[in-house]
mmCIF file of C-alpha atoms and ligand atoms in Angstrom:
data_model
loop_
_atom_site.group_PDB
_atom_site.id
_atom_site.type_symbol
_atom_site.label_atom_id
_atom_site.label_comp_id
_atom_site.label_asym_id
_atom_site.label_seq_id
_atom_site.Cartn_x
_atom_site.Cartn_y
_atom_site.Cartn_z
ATOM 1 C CA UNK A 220 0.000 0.000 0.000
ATOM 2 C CA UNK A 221 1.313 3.285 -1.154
ATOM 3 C CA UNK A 222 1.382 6.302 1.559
ATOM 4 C CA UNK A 223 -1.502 8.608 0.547
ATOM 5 C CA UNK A 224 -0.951 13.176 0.636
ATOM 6 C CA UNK A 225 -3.587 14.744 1.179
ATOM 7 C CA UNK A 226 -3.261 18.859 0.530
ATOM 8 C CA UNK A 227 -5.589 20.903 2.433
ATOM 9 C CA UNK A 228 -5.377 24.646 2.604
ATOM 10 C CA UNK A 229 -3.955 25.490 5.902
ATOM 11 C CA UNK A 230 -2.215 24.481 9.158
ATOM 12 C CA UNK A 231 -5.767 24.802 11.293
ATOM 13 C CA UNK A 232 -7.005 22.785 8.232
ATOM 14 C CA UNK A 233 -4.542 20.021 8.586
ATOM 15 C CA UNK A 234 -5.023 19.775 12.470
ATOM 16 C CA UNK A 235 -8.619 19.896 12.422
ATOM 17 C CA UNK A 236 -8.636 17.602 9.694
ATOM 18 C CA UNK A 237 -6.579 14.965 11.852
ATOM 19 C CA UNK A 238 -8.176 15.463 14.833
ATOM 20 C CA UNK A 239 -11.321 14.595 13.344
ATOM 21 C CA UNK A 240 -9.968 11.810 11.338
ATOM 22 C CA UNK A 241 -8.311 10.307 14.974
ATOM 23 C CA UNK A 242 -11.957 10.945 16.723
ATOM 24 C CA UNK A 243 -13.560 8.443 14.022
ATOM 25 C CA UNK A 244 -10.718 5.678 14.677
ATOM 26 C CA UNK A 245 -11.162 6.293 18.651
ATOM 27 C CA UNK A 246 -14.873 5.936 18.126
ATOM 28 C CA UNK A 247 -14.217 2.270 17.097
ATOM 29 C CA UNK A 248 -13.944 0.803 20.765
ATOM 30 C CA UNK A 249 -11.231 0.833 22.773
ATOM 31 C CA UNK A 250 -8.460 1.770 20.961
ATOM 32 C CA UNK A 251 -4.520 2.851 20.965
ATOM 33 C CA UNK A 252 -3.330 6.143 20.471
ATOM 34 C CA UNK A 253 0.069 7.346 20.028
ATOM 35 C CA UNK A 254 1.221 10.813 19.951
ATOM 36 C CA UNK A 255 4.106 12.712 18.365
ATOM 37 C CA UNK A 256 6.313 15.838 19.992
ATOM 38 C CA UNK A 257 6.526 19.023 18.076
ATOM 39 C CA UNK A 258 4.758 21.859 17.207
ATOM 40 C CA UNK A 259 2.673 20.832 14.544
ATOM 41 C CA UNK A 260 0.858 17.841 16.509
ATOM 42 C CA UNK A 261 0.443 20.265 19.320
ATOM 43 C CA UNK A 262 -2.282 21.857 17.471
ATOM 44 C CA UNK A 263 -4.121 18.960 16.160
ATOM 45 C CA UNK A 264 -4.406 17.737 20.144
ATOM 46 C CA UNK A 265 -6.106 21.171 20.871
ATOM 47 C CA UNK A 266 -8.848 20.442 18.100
ATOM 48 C CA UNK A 267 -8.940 16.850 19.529
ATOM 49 C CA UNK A 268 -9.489 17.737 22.992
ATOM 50 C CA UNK A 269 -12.850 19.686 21.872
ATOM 51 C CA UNK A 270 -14.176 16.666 20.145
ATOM 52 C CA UNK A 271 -16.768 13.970 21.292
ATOM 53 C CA UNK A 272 -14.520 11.718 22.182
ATOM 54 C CA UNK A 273 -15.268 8.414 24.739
ATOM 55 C CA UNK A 274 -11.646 8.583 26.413
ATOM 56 C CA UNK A 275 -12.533 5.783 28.911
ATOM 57 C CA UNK A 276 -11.890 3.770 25.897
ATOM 58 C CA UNK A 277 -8.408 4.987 24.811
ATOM 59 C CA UNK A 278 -4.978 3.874 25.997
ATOM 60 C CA UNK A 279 -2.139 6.687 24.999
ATOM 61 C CA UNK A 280 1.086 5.958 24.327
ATOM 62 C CA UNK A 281 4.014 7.970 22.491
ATOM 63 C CA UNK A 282 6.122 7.497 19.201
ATOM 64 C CA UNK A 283 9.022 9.252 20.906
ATOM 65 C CA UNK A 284 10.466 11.252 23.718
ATOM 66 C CA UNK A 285 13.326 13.211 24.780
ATOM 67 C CA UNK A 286 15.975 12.453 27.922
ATOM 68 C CA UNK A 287 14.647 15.034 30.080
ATOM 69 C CA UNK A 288 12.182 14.573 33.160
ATOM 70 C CA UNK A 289 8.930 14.831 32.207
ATOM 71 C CA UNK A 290 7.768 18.436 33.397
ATOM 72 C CA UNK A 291 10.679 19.246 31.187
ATOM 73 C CA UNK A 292 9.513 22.133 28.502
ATOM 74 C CA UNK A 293 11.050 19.734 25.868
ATOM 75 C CA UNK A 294 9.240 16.661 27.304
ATOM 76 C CA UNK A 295 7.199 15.405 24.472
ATOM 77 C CA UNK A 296 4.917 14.354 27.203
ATOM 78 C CA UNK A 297 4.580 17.838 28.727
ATOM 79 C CA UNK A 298 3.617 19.155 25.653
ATOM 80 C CA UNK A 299 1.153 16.278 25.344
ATOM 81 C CA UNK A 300 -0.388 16.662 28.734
ATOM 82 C CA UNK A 301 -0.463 20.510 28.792
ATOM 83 C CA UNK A 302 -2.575 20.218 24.986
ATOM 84 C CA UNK A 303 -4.687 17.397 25.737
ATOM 85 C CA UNK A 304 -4.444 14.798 28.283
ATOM 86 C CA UNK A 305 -4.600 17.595 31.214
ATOM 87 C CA UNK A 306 -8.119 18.448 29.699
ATOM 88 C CA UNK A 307 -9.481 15.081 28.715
ATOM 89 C CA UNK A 308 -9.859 11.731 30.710
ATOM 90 C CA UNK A 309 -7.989 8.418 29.045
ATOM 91 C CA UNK A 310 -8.039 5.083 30.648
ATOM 92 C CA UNK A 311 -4.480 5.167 30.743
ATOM 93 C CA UNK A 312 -1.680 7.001 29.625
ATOM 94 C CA UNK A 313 2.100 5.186 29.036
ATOM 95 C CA UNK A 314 4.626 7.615 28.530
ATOM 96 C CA UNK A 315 7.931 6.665 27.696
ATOM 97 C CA UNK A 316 10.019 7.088 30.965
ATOM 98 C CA UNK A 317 13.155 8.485 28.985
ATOM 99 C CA UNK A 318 14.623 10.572 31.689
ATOM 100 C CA UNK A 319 15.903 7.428 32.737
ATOM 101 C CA UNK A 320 18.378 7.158 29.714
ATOM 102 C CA UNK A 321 17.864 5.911 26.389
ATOM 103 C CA UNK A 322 18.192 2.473 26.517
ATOM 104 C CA UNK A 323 16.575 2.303 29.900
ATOM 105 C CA UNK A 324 13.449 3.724 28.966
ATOM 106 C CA UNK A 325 13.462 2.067 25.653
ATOM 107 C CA UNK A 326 14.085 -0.919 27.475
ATOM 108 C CA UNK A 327 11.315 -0.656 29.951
ATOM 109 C CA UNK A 328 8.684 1.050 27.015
ATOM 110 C CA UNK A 329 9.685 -2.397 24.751
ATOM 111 C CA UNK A 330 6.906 -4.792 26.982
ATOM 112 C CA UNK A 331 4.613 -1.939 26.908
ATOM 113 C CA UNK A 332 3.939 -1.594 23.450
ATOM 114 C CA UNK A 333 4.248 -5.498 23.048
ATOM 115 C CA UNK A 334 1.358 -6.293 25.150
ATOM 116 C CA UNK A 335 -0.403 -3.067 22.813
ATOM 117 C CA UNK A 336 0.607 -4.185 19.505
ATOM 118 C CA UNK A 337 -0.826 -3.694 16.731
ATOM 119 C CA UNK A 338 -1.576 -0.162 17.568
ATOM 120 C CA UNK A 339 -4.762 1.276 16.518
ATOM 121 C CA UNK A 340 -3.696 5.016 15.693
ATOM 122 C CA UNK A 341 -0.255 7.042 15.526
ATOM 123 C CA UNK A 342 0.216 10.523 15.093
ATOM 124 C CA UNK A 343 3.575 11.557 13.720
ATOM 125 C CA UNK A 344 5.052 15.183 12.772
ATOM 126 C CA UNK A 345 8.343 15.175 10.493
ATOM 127 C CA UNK A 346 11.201 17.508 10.450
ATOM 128 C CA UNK A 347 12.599 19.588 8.210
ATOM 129 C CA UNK A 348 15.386 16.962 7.620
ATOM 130 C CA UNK A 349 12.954 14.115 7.046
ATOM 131 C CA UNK A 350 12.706 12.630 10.515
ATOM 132 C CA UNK A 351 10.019 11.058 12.050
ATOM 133 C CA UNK A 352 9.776 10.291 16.378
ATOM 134 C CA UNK A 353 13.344 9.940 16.771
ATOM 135 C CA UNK A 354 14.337 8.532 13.621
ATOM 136 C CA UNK A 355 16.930 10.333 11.799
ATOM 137 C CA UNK A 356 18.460 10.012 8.065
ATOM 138 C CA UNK A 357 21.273 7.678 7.928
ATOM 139 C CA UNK A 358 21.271 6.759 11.571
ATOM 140 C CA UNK A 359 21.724 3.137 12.603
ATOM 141 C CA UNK A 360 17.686 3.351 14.403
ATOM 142 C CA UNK A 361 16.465 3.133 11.344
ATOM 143 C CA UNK A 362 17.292 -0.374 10.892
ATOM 144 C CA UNK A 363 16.658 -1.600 14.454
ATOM 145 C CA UNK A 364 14.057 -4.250 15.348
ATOM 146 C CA UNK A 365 11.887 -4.139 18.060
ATOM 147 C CA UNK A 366 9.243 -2.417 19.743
ATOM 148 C CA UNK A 367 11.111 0.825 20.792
ATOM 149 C CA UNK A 368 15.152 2.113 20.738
ATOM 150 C CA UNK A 369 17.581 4.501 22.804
ATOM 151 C CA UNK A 370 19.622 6.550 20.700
ATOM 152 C CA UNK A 371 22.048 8.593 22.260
ATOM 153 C CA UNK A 372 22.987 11.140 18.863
ATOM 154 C CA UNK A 373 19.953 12.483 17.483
ATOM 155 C CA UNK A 374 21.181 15.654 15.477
ATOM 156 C CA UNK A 375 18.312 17.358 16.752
ATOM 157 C CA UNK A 376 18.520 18.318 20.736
ATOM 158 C CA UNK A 377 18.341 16.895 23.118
ATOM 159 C CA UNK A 378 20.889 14.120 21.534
ATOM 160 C CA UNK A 379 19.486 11.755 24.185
ATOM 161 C CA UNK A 380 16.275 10.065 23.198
ATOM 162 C CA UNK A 381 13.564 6.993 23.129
ATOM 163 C CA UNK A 382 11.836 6.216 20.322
ATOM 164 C CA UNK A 383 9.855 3.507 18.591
ATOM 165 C CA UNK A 384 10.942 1.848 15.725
ATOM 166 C CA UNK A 385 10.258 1.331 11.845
ATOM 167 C CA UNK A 386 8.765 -1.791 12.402
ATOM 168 C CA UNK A 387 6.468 -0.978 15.141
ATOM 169 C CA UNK A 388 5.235 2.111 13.125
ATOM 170 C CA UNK A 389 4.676 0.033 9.859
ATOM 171 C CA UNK A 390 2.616 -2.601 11.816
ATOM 172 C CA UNK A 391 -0.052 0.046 13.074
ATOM 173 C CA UNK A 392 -3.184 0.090 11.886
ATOM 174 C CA UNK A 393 -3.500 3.735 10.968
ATOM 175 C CA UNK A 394 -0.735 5.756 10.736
ATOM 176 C CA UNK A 395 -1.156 10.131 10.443
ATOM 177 C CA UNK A 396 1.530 12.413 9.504
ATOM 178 C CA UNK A 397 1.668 15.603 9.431
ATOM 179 C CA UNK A 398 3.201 18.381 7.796
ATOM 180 C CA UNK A 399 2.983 21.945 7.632
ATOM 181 C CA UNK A 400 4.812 25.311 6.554
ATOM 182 C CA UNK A 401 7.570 25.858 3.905
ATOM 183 C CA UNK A 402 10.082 24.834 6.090
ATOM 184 C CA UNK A 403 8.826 20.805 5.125
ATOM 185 C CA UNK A 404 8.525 21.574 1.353
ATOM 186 C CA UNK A 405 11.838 19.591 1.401
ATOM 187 C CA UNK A 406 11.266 16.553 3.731
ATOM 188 C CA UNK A 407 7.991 16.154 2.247
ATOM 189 C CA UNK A 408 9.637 16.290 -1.449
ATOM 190 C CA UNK A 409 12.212 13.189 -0.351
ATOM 191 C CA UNK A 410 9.501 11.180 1.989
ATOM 192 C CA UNK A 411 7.185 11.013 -1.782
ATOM 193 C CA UNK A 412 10.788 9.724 -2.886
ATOM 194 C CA UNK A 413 10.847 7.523 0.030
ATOM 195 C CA UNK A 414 14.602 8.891 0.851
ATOM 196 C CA UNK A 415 13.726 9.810 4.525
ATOM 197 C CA UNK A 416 12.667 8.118 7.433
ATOM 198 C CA UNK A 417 9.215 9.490 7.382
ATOM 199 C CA UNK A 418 8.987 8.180 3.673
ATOM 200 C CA UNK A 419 9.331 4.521 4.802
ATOM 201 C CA UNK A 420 5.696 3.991 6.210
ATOM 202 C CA UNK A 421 4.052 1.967 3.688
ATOM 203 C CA UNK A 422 -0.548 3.051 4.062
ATOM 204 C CA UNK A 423 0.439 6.279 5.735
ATOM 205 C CA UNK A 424 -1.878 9.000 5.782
ATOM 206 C CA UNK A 425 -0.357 12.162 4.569
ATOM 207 C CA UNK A 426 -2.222 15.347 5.792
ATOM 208 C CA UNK A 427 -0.143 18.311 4.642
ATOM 209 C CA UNK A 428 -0.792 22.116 4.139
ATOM 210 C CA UNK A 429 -0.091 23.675 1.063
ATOM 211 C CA UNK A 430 3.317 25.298 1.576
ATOM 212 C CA UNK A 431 4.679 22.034 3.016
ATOM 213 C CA UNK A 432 3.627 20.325 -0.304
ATOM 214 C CA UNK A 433 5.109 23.168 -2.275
ATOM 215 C CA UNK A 434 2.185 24.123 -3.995
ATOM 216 C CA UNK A 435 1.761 27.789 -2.384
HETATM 217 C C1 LIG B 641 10.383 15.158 18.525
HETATM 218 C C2 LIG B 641 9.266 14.813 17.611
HETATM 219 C C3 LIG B 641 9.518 14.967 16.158
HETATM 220 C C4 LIG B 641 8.561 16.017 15.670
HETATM 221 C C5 LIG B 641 8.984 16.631 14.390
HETATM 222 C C6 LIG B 641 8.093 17.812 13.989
HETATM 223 O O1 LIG B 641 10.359 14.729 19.658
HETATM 224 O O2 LIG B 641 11.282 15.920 18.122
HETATM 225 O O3 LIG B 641 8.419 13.823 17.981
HETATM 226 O O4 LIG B 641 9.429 13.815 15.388
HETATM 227 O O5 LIG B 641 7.240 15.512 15.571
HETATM 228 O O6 LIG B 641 10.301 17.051 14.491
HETATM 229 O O7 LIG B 641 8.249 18.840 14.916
HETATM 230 P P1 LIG B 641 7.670 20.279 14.591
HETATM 231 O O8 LIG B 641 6.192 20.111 14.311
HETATM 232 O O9 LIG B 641 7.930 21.076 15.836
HETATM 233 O O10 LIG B 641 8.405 20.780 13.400
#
């Protein structure tokens, strides 16, 4: 299955779009969710917190984190909690317990998303190099089997991370990326090629505004 792009007009479009699209998957029955750091998630878990949701139903986990304790303002799971979680009610919530180190936390997330697997929805944001969670171009976590990885290098601070892997991405059941601003015309541009990291989910739903597909 080819990854599908979808080009809507705006950034509110894209994260109102994906909200709503996450809200239908979560109205399924109980269901996995797994959220992304970065900016342009954020945004999308504002819309999502507004929506009908039955959050008894949902168990949350993450695609990534960063080594830092998790009131941290780069916590992925700060950012997460202060957006939606604070404001809505989930049966449980598994962050990844990086502050602990990388391969600690990846060691002690691994069982977690086992015992999870196949996960019902992920929400991923790229960066302006191509990566997706924690994996980078041309780093060696790209290849790695498994559940979830420590790397210790990522170019982009803080070098210290947890993420999961290819593999456990691939093998969800519905997998959202998103992409906004000029800044991703790039990343975007190679992940069609399938040159980056976020270019190597096979069924992945693209939702993208127009300036990160190049088009504005
Ligand atoms: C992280 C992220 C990362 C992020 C993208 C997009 O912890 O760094 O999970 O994969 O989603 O870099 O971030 P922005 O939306 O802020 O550009």
């Amino acid at each position: 299955m080819k990854a599908e792009f979808t080009v809507l007009d705006s950034a509110e479009a894209v994260a109102t779009e994906a909200a709503h699209e996450i809200a239908a998957v979560l109205a399924g029955g109980p269901r996995t969710l797994v959220l992304a750091g970065g900016t342009t998630p954020r945004r999308c878990y504002e819309v999502l917190a507004e929506l009908p949701v039955m959050w008894g139903r949902v168990t949350v986990l993450f695609g990534d984190e960063r080594c830092v304790p998790p009131d941290h303002v780069d916590s992925n799971y700060r950012m997460a909690r202060e957006a939606l979680l604070d404001r809505v009610a989930p049966a449980t919530v598994h962050r990844m317990p990086a502050e602990l180190g990388p391969d600690e936390g990846a060691a002690l997330y691994t069982p977690v998303v086992a015992s999870l697997a196949p996960l019902d929805v992920v929400v991923l944001g790229i960066g302006e190099d191509g990566h997706t969670a924690s994996l980078f171009p041309g780093h060696a976590a790209v290849h790695a089997k498994g559940w979830a990885i420590g790397i210790g290098d990522s170019p982009k601070p803080p070098p210290e991370r947890v993420t999961l892997t290819l593999p456990a991405l691939r093998g969800a059941r519905h997998v959202i990326i998103l992409a906004t601003g000029a800044g991703k015309a790039d990343a975007v541009a190679k992940a069609k090629r399938g040159e980056v990291p976020s270019g190597m989910i096979a069924g992945a739903r693209w939702l993208i505004d127009r300036e990160a597909a190049g088009t504005r």
